[in-house]
């Protein structure tokens, strides 16, 4: 690995940050030595309805498995995000909204206005029969109403399940049916980079497969869309006339807050379930410490609310902290490649938090697009969702941040609720590409993938977490056994992350990427099994195997090996058709980059596909295929090598 400079903590940060180096060390030790005491303190950031006595009641051991935090306390998260800020902040900005088209006006919602809209919508949901524990599917673009919808659910104790607005009707239908939700909140259309996304049409198509009682539709672009009488209602009509006050439901700390579907190494996406109290403490604490958040600053997380980053760091974390959170509907390259930085200047953004894939795409377009903007309001940059390569890190640091702003490279997962390993800007010298050190209360360890024993010192292995933290997921919705199997069976007694990781001699953690059959395409998690299952659903396909391949912009691309049915000719036209098919089945984010037709796939004598070999071919690392002697038919590999398509 090439040597990149280590960046010491800048003097301003060392002197002014909420958490300095000494404080990090002291607090971290305390959080591990006496978790009850530490978390009793941090839990004061929540306004509880009923104070808890029990703090941590957790065990990862199979016989005694439990994850319960603050379990006898009660609270309401929407009231924590809104009501308690009203005395001091009713007229302060909560949400700044920047539309896709910079020529259209943006919107500002104060805490008072957001409170009112949330209460009205919550009352409307209640009036419509939605009760505590009911699941509400949200399929909305990046508009303030998405936050209103989330908070309205939280207010009445309904469990939201947000489906990313880029997912297909099939993917949406699967998620509606898995959580047995009978109401969908959507919009006529979304807008991204000047293009309309037909959200209501997608909902209608999904609802041909699974029925729901109610669709509430926001008029966003004003497009004329078909309305199903009795089922569909306009957002404005739904909320009209509802009182601007709504009694928040008293929720137990362990009552469900939301479900978010995410891809794993096998089977269908699983419904990651988060609960209320621990999650509230976790997102509030991590948002404050990682971003060194100061009242009055504009904070911008560019993630979509359809992903966990949007849940924790566009909505819940910042609003818990009374922050100004910027919601951006658009994309980095529309109308041009300066868009992000123009938005930074327009709103005097202090903290900017985005995925490396966007940075790599912008880096390729040259520095001019950045340099012509000021960005002097920036004081901190963040990275999330995938490993950031040191080249992109350097560009982010030097060009975007003018070598002035620390970068927090935050490693975490849908399952973890919030930041797990990240530098704190006032505490840690930065090494480009390293997620650095554990958050308070997090005990990472590296284990030998072969036998699970813990590796000490500078080493590389599978990343596990040894003990529970408040923001941890509690179960897979409807399938607790799958939760235990997926995360706690590989290395019994430990939470397995699915990631590989290296620890250097200074104790810095370096995430090396997934070591299971999950790939990370443009910071979006994708199960190879999901893409395979979409491919074999096509009549022409007999068998498919999907692996990741290196991709300059996306981090990883999707490489699919396809065996056609006996009587089907593998043509260029079929290749194109299959690419479109996968887009339709899952969504554009699952578009295969390469499809290689293969008369057969490499299998062991027991019929198991040897993915190791397929990965090597996809990576074009063909000089070193390893042992192929266990293959049932080694000639299959020669054919794959001879017919590897040219990959740009
Ligand atoms: C990857 C996104 C390296 C990792 C918050 C993890 C990262 C998966 C980083 C979770 C990072 C996330 N450095 N890799 N800073 N952040 N990842 O559930 O492989 O969409 O397991 O959550 O993204 O993706 P998810």
XYZ file of C-alpha atoms and ligand atoms in Angstrom:
673
model
C 0.000 0.000 0.000
C 1.317 3.411 -0.896
C 2.158 5.768 1.933
C -0.257 8.574 2.534
C 0.387 11.376 4.954
C -0.924 11.097 8.496
C -2.822 14.243 9.414
C -2.416 15.304 13.047
C -5.392 16.852 14.832
C -5.429 20.532 13.780
C -4.797 22.947 16.603
C -8.253 24.514 16.507
C -9.821 21.107 16.867
C -7.472 19.988 19.593
C -8.415 23.062 21.603
C -12.125 23.333 20.852
C -13.578 19.946 20.017
C -16.218 18.387 22.250
C -14.030 15.316 22.536
C -10.251 15.691 22.576
C -7.653 12.931 22.625
C -7.479 12.597 26.411
C -11.216 12.772 26.809
C -11.680 10.066 24.176
C -9.317 7.764 26.017
C -10.940 8.370 29.384
C -14.495 8.079 28.129
C -13.772 5.018 26.020
C -12.229 3.186 28.954
C -15.126 4.160 31.171
C -17.678 2.984 28.609
C -16.145 -0.486 28.571
C -15.279 -0.764 32.262
C -18.706 0.241 33.571
C -21.284 0.305 30.775
C -24.218 0.800 33.144
C -22.695 3.919 34.579
C -21.587 5.273 31.210
C -24.952 4.729 29.495
C -26.950 5.993 32.445
C -25.099 9.251 31.828
C -25.534 9.297 28.059
C -29.232 8.394 28.390
C -29.775 11.838 29.874
C -29.829 13.156 26.338
C -33.287 11.565 26.075
C -36.360 13.026 27.742
C -37.949 9.956 29.276
C -41.618 9.715 30.133
C -40.811 7.140 32.738
C -37.228 6.913 33.941
C -35.503 3.520 33.534
C -33.851 1.559 36.312
C -32.291 -1.172 34.249
C -29.601 0.030 31.822
C -27.956 -2.882 30.028
C -29.410 -6.355 29.988
C -27.665 -8.164 27.173
C -25.963 -11.424 26.319
C -24.763 -12.827 22.989
C -24.579 -16.386 24.387
C -26.925 -18.750 22.622
C -28.463 -20.239 25.799
C -29.118 -16.868 27.308
C -29.473 -14.553 24.310
C -30.993 -11.128 24.990
C -30.482 -7.543 23.894
C -32.386 -5.102 26.079
C -31.453 -1.530 26.889
C -33.239 0.803 29.317
C -35.964 -1.828 29.262
C -38.207 -0.400 31.968
C -38.059 3.176 30.635
C -40.632 4.814 28.371
C -40.321 7.645 25.867
C -41.554 8.957 22.557
C -38.936 9.604 19.906
C -40.942 12.174 17.939
C -41.494 14.147 21.132
C -37.745 13.947 21.713
C -37.034 15.220 18.201
C -39.615 18.001 18.364
C -41.662 18.907 21.434
C -38.858 19.355 23.894
C -37.061 21.769 21.541
C -40.120 24.011 21.192
C -39.661 26.258 24.228
C -36.279 27.452 22.981
C -36.364 26.678 19.268
C -39.890 26.871 17.864
C -38.769 29.476 15.327
C -35.376 27.947 14.583
C -34.812 25.941 11.430
C -35.154 22.192 11.686
C -35.128 21.191 8.011
C -33.696 23.016 5.028
C -34.849 21.496 1.779
C -33.058 21.961 -1.534
C -34.963 20.687 -4.582
C -33.584 18.738 -7.516
C -33.869 21.762 -9.780
C -31.888 24.712 -8.401
C -34.213 27.101 -10.238
C -37.133 26.016 -8.053
C -37.549 27.452 -4.561
C -36.297 25.531 -1.566
C -38.220 25.131 1.669
C -37.497 25.804 5.318
C -39.328 24.142 8.192
C -38.859 25.452 11.688
C -39.147 23.155 14.683
C -42.564 24.687 15.311
C -43.758 24.036 11.759
C -42.333 20.538 11.672
C -44.042 19.783 14.973
C -47.358 20.997 13.613
C -47.104 18.979 10.404
C -46.057 15.862 12.248
C -48.933 16.203 14.702
C -51.468 16.710 11.922
C -50.220 13.762 9.946
C -50.046 11.608 13.076
C -53.655 12.514 13.876
C -54.637 11.636 10.310
C -52.985 8.226 10.607
C -54.738 7.609 13.920
C -58.076 8.713 12.486
C -57.510 6.246 9.681
C -57.133 3.420 12.199
C -53.333 3.127 12.302
C -52.358 1.957 15.790
C -49.252 1.373 17.858
C -47.291 -1.546 16.369
C -48.889 -1.331 12.882
C -46.418 -1.267 10.005
C -46.488 1.719 7.640
C -44.620 1.484 4.326
C -43.008 4.715 3.155
C -41.993 5.048 -0.512
C -41.224 8.731 -0.819
C -38.597 10.890 -2.510
C -36.259 13.184 -0.583
C -38.842 15.756 0.486
C -39.584 17.099 3.979
C -42.787 15.029 4.033
C -40.601 11.935 4.269
C -39.339 13.175 7.641
C -42.878 14.199 8.585
C -44.079 10.672 7.793
C -41.335 9.021 9.846
C -41.905 11.242 12.854
C -45.698 10.893 12.623
C -45.296 7.111 12.783
C -42.937 7.414 15.731
C -45.402 9.724 17.452
C -48.244 7.192 17.397
C -45.998 4.149 17.841
C -46.497 2.829 14.316
C -43.446 1.055 12.866
C -42.212 2.600 9.638
C -40.661 0.582 6.868
C -39.052 2.862 4.309
C -38.427 1.418 0.881
C -35.828 3.312 -1.162
C -37.649 5.147 -3.958
C -35.257 3.643 -6.515
C -36.542 0.116 -5.871
C -38.799 -1.598 -8.378
C -42.483 -2.504 -7.914
C -41.473 -6.129 -7.273
C -39.002 -5.158 -4.559
C -41.608 -2.863 -3.016
C -44.276 -5.577 -3.096
C -41.953 -8.039 -1.366
C -41.248 -5.589 1.443
C -44.917 -4.649 1.895
C -45.909 -8.262 2.144
C -43.044 -9.349 4.422
C -44.023 -6.878 7.130
C -47.759 -7.195 6.424
C -48.249 -3.498 6.087
C -51.645 -2.309 4.850
C -50.827 1.340 4.177
C -48.323 2.954 1.811
C -47.236 6.608 1.852
C -45.947 7.804 -1.497
C -45.845 10.680 -3.999
C -47.062 11.102 -7.569
C -43.461 11.252 -8.758
C -39.957 11.792 -7.513
C -37.378 13.940 -9.292
C -33.718 13.105 -9.674
C -31.313 14.848 -11.987
C -34.208 16.340 -13.957
C -35.836 12.963 -14.524
C -39.183 11.922 -13.083
C -39.388 8.700 -11.082
C -42.896 7.195 -11.400
C -43.502 6.435 -7.740
C -47.299 6.185 -7.792
C -47.203 4.024 -10.928
C -44.689 1.765 -9.164
C -46.946 1.538 -6.141
C -49.913 0.640 -8.368
C -47.830 -2.063 -10.043
C -46.687 -3.413 -6.668
C -50.262 -3.469 -5.419
C -51.232 -5.860 -8.200
C -49.208 -8.415 -6.239
C -50.066 -7.469 -2.681
C -53.138 -5.632 -1.499
C -53.220 -2.721 0.913
C -56.096 -0.802 2.418
C -54.761 2.704 1.933
C -52.383 4.691 -0.264
C -51.647 8.272 0.773
C -50.132 10.245 -2.093
C -48.237 13.500 -1.909
C -48.700 15.784 -4.923
C -45.078 16.597 -5.640
C -44.624 17.149 -9.370
C -48.345 17.516 -10.083
C -48.341 14.723 -12.646
C -51.791 13.400 -13.481
C -51.852 9.846 -12.110
C -54.626 7.262 -11.866
C -56.450 7.190 -8.523
C -58.117 4.108 -7.087
C -61.356 5.226 -5.444
C -61.663 4.315 -1.805
C -58.016 3.285 -1.518
C -56.012 6.315 -2.626
C -56.140 9.665 -0.931
C -54.287 12.939 -1.407
C -51.780 13.774 1.330
C -53.255 17.272 1.698
C -56.816 15.949 2.087
C -55.670 13.266 4.490
C -54.080 15.766 6.876
C -56.591 18.590 6.277
C -58.496 19.756 9.329
C -56.489 17.633 11.754
C -55.544 19.347 15.013
C -51.998 20.695 15.342
C -51.476 18.896 18.634
C -51.226 15.153 18.979
C -50.661 13.238 22.186
C -47.461 11.194 21.741
C -47.795 7.475 22.417
C -45.854 6.299 25.463
C -43.410 3.748 24.080
C -41.357 1.251 25.992
C -37.642 1.602 25.253
C -37.775 -1.821 23.602
C -40.875 -1.169 21.484
C -40.124 -1.290 17.741
C -39.354 2.000 15.998
C -38.674 0.945 12.425
C -37.957 -1.883 10.044
C -35.458 -1.385 7.246
C -34.834 -4.109 4.694
C -31.246 -4.878 3.879
C -29.392 -7.438 1.823
C -27.564 -10.375 3.297
C -25.469 -13.153 1.865
C -28.416 -15.485 1.375
C -32.089 -15.331 0.582
C -34.425 -12.371 0.470
C -33.559 -9.023 2.070
C -34.197 -9.139 5.783
C -36.216 -6.703 7.841
C -33.736 -5.197 10.289
C -35.729 -4.147 13.345
C -34.650 -1.258 15.558
C -36.274 -0.305 18.836
C -36.792 3.049 20.463
C -34.762 3.922 23.566
C -31.315 2.574 22.790
C -31.518 3.799 19.208
C -32.425 7.308 20.385
C -29.428 7.463 22.714
C -27.107 5.977 20.102
C -27.959 8.241 17.160
C -28.032 11.344 19.307
C -24.679 10.578 20.912
C -22.895 9.571 17.714
C -24.284 12.526 15.762
C -23.042 14.913 18.404
C -19.579 13.440 18.992
C -18.611 12.287 15.508
C -19.682 15.524 13.867
C -18.829 17.715 16.859
C -22.246 19.242 16.276
C -22.742 22.832 17.483
C -26.139 24.526 17.752
C -26.914 26.806 14.826
C -24.683 25.074 12.318
C -26.009 23.695 9.051
C -25.380 20.000 8.823
C -25.813 18.109 5.565
C -25.927 14.349 5.179
C -26.402 13.652 1.483
C -27.788 10.125 1.944
C -31.310 9.152 0.909
C -33.853 8.432 3.641
C -34.296 5.040 1.987
C -31.028 3.901 3.587
C -30.074 3.679 7.223
C -27.775 6.689 6.889
C -30.836 8.763 6.032
C -32.732 7.392 9.026
C -30.017 7.989 11.598
C -28.168 11.011 10.217
C -30.667 12.984 8.125
C -33.607 12.625 10.493
C -33.326 11.094 13.964
C -29.787 11.964 15.113
C -29.790 15.618 14.017
C -33.348 16.293 15.177
C -32.678 14.684 18.558
C -29.879 17.243 18.869
C -31.972 20.206 17.734
C -29.793 20.600 14.654
C -30.418 22.186 11.269
C -30.526 19.266 8.874
C -30.358 19.828 5.145
C -32.351 17.511 2.873
C -31.282 17.407 -0.752
C -33.584 15.979 -3.390
C -31.074 15.989 -6.225
C -27.917 14.307 -7.442
C -24.247 15.400 -7.502
C -24.027 15.896 -11.271
C -27.167 17.881 -12.075
C -27.352 20.481 -13.498
C -23.558 20.156 -13.394
C -20.678 18.780 -11.340
C -20.575 21.795 -9.029
C -23.973 21.045 -7.557
C -22.863 19.753 -4.126
C -20.513 22.653 -3.570
C -23.030 25.219 -4.735
C -25.477 23.856 -2.188
C -22.739 24.089 0.448
C -22.259 27.763 -0.406
C -25.972 28.514 -0.667
C -26.695 27.345 2.877
C -23.295 27.860 4.528
C -23.004 24.174 5.272
C -20.552 23.408 8.085
C -20.570 19.619 7.933
C -20.895 17.598 4.752
C -21.354 13.807 4.901
C -21.511 11.622 1.784
C -20.531 8.306 0.196
C -17.150 7.827 -1.504
C -18.796 6.740 -4.760
C -20.103 10.275 -5.330
C -16.674 11.719 -4.540
C -14.931 9.364 -6.968
C -17.380 10.293 -9.714
C -16.803 14.006 -9.101
C -13.044 13.620 -8.770
C -12.950 12.258 -12.309
C -14.490 15.453 -13.658
C -11.590 17.608 -12.491
C -10.987 20.124 -9.718
C -12.437 23.143 -11.502
C -16.009 22.253 -10.579
C -15.022 22.404 -6.947
C -12.572 25.270 -7.081
C -15.043 27.707 -8.541
C -17.099 27.522 -5.336
C -16.090 28.990 -1.990
C -16.816 26.239 0.583
C -15.406 28.445 3.315
C -18.315 27.516 5.610
C -17.137 23.897 5.748
C -15.373 22.766 8.883
C -15.837 18.993 8.783
C -16.260 16.304 6.114
C -17.606 12.785 6.498
C -17.570 9.560 4.528
C -19.909 6.576 4.839
C -21.113 3.372 3.260
C -18.029 1.808 1.706
C -14.280 1.893 2.033
C -12.833 5.206 0.848
C -9.678 4.650 -1.161
C -6.773 6.886 -0.077
C -6.739 8.674 -3.468
C -10.363 9.744 -3.083
C -9.675 10.625 0.561
C -6.787 12.895 -0.453
C -8.938 14.595 -3.077
C -11.767 15.105 -0.609
C -9.342 16.500 1.949
C -7.227 18.730 -0.296
C -9.634 19.854 -2.995
C -13.054 19.868 -1.317
C -11.838 20.728 2.182
C -8.881 22.924 1.139
C -6.709 20.882 3.546
C -8.599 22.556 6.375
C -11.360 20.124 7.369
C -10.874 16.777 9.103
C -12.607 13.791 7.492
C -14.562 11.346 9.619
C -14.605 7.988 7.839
C -17.505 6.333 9.646
C -17.808 2.561 9.534
C -21.192 1.130 10.507
C -24.117 -0.882 9.162
C -27.901 -0.935 8.933
C -27.693 -3.449 11.770
C -25.639 -1.220 14.058
C -27.999 1.775 13.961
C -25.162 4.301 14.004
C -21.404 4.898 13.891
C -19.272 2.062 15.292
C -15.720 2.825 14.206
C -14.763 6.357 13.250
C -12.166 8.969 14.010
C -13.378 11.835 16.191
C -12.147 15.082 14.642
C -10.682 16.524 17.827
C -9.229 13.283 19.127
C -7.523 11.302 16.384
C -4.804 11.950 13.851
C -6.222 10.843 10.503
C -4.871 8.113 8.280
C -6.494 8.271 4.822
C -8.628 5.169 4.317
C -8.807 4.131 7.951
C -12.037 4.196 9.963
C -9.655 4.524 12.918
C -11.080 3.872 16.407
C -14.176 2.467 18.094
C -17.030 4.652 19.283
C -17.733 4.644 23.024
C -19.123 1.322 24.145
C -18.000 -0.543 21.024
C -15.620 -3.473 21.461
C -14.323 -4.523 18.050
C -12.128 -7.583 17.650
C -10.507 -9.436 14.792
C -10.931 -13.185 14.587
C -9.271 -15.828 12.496
C -11.896 -16.760 9.894
C -10.743 -20.385 10.025
C -11.201 -21.129 13.708
C -12.644 -17.977 15.248
C -9.859 -17.320 17.728
C -9.215 -13.705 18.594
C -6.205 -12.118 16.897
C -4.109 -9.661 18.874
C -2.032 -6.653 17.895
C -1.387 -5.653 14.296
C -3.362 -8.235 12.379
C -6.061 -8.920 9.814
C -9.194 -11.008 10.156
C -12.971 -11.051 10.320
C -14.436 -8.100 12.200
C -16.642 -8.993 15.167
C -18.109 -6.979 18.024
C -17.792 -8.554 21.444
C -20.624 -6.956 23.380
C -23.902 -5.139 22.781
C -24.327 -1.380 22.235
C -27.600 0.544 22.570
C -28.185 1.111 18.839
C -27.938 -2.543 17.886
C -30.744 -4.151 15.846
C -32.917 -6.397 17.974
C -34.192 -8.964 15.516
C -35.012 -9.764 11.911
C -38.669 -8.882 11.625
C -40.700 -12.066 11.798
C -37.662 -14.351 11.906
C -35.687 -14.186 15.125
C -33.932 -17.414 14.290
C -32.511 -15.868 11.146
C -31.167 -13.020 13.276
C -29.276 -15.438 15.516
C -28.123 -17.571 12.604
C -26.886 -14.640 10.513
C -25.003 -12.706 13.138
C -24.193 -14.908 16.111
C -23.621 -18.450 14.842
C -20.431 -18.004 12.809
C -18.406 -17.005 15.876
C -20.560 -18.024 18.843
C -20.983 -15.324 21.471
C -19.847 -12.580 19.097
C -21.658 -10.310 16.621
C -20.240 -11.017 13.145
C -20.232 -7.967 10.880
C -19.589 -9.658 7.526
C -16.595 -7.359 7.009
C -12.914 -8.073 6.877
C -10.599 -5.720 8.726
C -6.976 -4.954 9.470
C -5.565 -3.339 12.610
C -2.224 -1.588 12.275
C 0.551 -1.192 14.807
C -0.989 2.072 16.081
C -4.322 0.358 16.714
C -6.129 1.953 13.736
C -8.836 -0.172 12.123
C -8.933 -0.473 8.325
C -12.088 -2.037 6.879
C -11.137 -4.190 3.891
C -14.662 -4.929 2.622
C -17.258 -7.671 2.821
C -16.068 -11.216 3.225
C -19.495 -12.759 2.671
C -21.610 -12.832 -0.488
C -22.671 -9.234 -0.122
C -21.291 -6.649 -2.514
C -21.232 -2.916 -2.134
C -22.210 -1.104 -5.322
C -21.931 2.679 -5.063
C -22.330 2.378 -1.309
C -25.522 0.325 -1.727
C -25.610 -3.116 -0.241
C -26.549 -5.852 -2.638
C -26.867 -9.567 -2.003
C -25.405 -11.581 -4.866
C -28.168 -14.133 -4.193
C -30.825 -11.499 -4.920
C -29.376 -10.688 -8.330
C -28.989 -14.394 -9.081
C -32.571 -15.041 -8.157
C -33.765 -12.214 -10.420
C -31.730 -13.655 -13.306
C -32.999 -17.217 -12.970
C -36.555 -15.890 -12.888
C -36.048 -15.104 -16.576
C -37.268 -17.898 -18.898
C -34.046 -17.996 -20.895
C -31.805 -18.523 -17.855
C -30.963 -21.944 -16.468
C -28.393 -20.897 -13.897
C -26.649 -17.733 -12.717
C -23.811 -16.834 -10.387
C -23.071 -13.255 -9.403
C -19.888 -11.837 -7.887
C -18.412 -8.393 -7.298
C -15.740 -6.896 -9.543
C -13.557 -3.844 -8.907
C -15.082 -0.669 -10.340
C -13.379 2.737 -10.393
C -16.440 4.763 -9.476
C -18.886 2.352 -7.884
C -16.265 0.652 -5.724
C -17.704 -2.690 -6.794
C -19.603 -3.593 -9.922
C -21.882 -6.561 -10.583
C -20.444 -9.410 -12.658
C -22.954 -12.113 -13.603
C -22.223 -15.517 -15.096
C -25.274 -16.873 -16.889
C -25.988 -20.311 -18.317
C -28.888 -20.222 -20.726
C -31.540 -22.888 -21.169
C -30.572 -25.720 -23.509
C -32.515 -24.381 -26.494
C -31.663 -20.694 -25.996
C -28.913 -19.003 -28.008
C -26.837 -16.595 -25.852
C -27.000 -13.492 -28.034
C -26.107 -9.842 -27.583
C -29.823 -9.072 -27.634
C -30.406 -11.496 -24.761
C -27.576 -9.919 -22.814
C -29.244 -6.519 -23.104
C -32.603 -7.993 -22.232
C -31.202 -9.570 -19.067
C -29.671 -6.285 -17.958
C -33.069 -4.594 -18.346
C -34.751 -7.514 -16.627
C -32.660 -7.177 -13.479
C -33.288 -3.419 -13.412
C -37.000 -4.107 -13.592
C -36.940 -6.894 -10.996
C -34.855 -5.113 -8.357
C -34.138 -1.544 -9.469
C -31.480 0.416 -11.355
C -28.954 0.056 -8.522
C -28.763 -3.677 -9.317
C -27.892 -3.188 -13.007
C -25.278 -5.832 -13.946
C -22.066 -4.308 -15.295
C -20.983 -7.493 -17.035
C -22.897 -10.570 -18.109
C -20.738 -13.454 -19.235
C -22.561 -16.326 -20.879
C -21.120 -19.632 -19.763
C -22.000 -23.102 -21.023
C -21.457 -24.289 -17.443
C -20.363 -22.943 -14.053
C -17.357 -24.289 -12.144
C -18.644 -26.708 -9.501
C -17.220 -29.101 -7.013
C -18.106 -32.756 -7.330
C -20.792 -32.180 -4.743
C -22.342 -29.499 -6.970
C -21.272 -26.385 -5.070
C -20.397 -23.405 -7.274
C -16.792 -22.351 -6.689
C -17.238 -18.640 -6.258
C -13.604 -18.087 -5.442
C -12.752 -18.893 -9.059
C -15.582 -16.760 -10.432
C -14.385 -13.835 -8.335
C -10.821 -14.181 -9.606
C -11.986 -14.200 -13.226
C -14.216 -11.171 -12.607
C -11.263 -9.367 -11.012
C -9.131 -10.355 -14.002
C -6.739 -11.991 -11.578
C -6.543 -15.028 -13.785
C -2.901 -15.919 -13.253
C -3.711 -17.189 -9.805
C -6.866 -19.273 -9.794
C -5.689 -21.491 -6.967
C -6.507 -25.141 -6.683
C -8.949 -26.228 -9.380
C -8.398 -29.933 -8.887
C -11.567 -30.375 -6.829
C -13.693 -29.218 -9.757
C -16.042 -31.752 -11.296
C -14.996 -30.527 -14.759
C -11.863 -28.340 -14.887
C -12.411 -27.536 -18.582
C -15.296 -25.269 -17.539
C -12.725 -22.809 -16.227
C -10.825 -22.766 -19.509
C -13.986 -21.834 -21.334
C -14.698 -19.032 -18.851
C -11.183 -17.656 -19.286
C -11.293 -17.873 -23.076
C -14.621 -16.078 -23.269
C -14.182 -13.405 -20.627
C -15.803 -10.324 -22.143
C -13.709 -7.227 -22.554
C -14.423 -5.092 -19.505
C -13.869 -1.370 -19.907
C -19.664 -1.024 4.320
C -24.242 1.747 5.655
C -15.684 0.774 4.838
C -19.316 -2.261 5.127
C -23.986 2.678 6.839
C -20.583 -2.514 5.916
C -17.964 0.650 5.051
C -21.649 -2.115 4.927
C -17.984 1.909 5.702
C -22.931 -1.686 5.590
C -16.736 2.597 5.886
C -20.001 1.117 5.598
N -15.619 1.977 5.441
N -16.811 0.098 4.633
N -16.649 3.799 6.451
N -19.268 2.165 6.028
N -19.227 0.208 4.989
O -25.935 -1.579 5.918
O -19.042 -3.321 4.249
O -25.877 -0.058 3.897
O -20.733 -3.853 6.330
O -24.876 0.596 6.093
O -21.087 -1.023 4.202
O -23.826 -1.167 4.648
P -25.209 -0.567 5.103
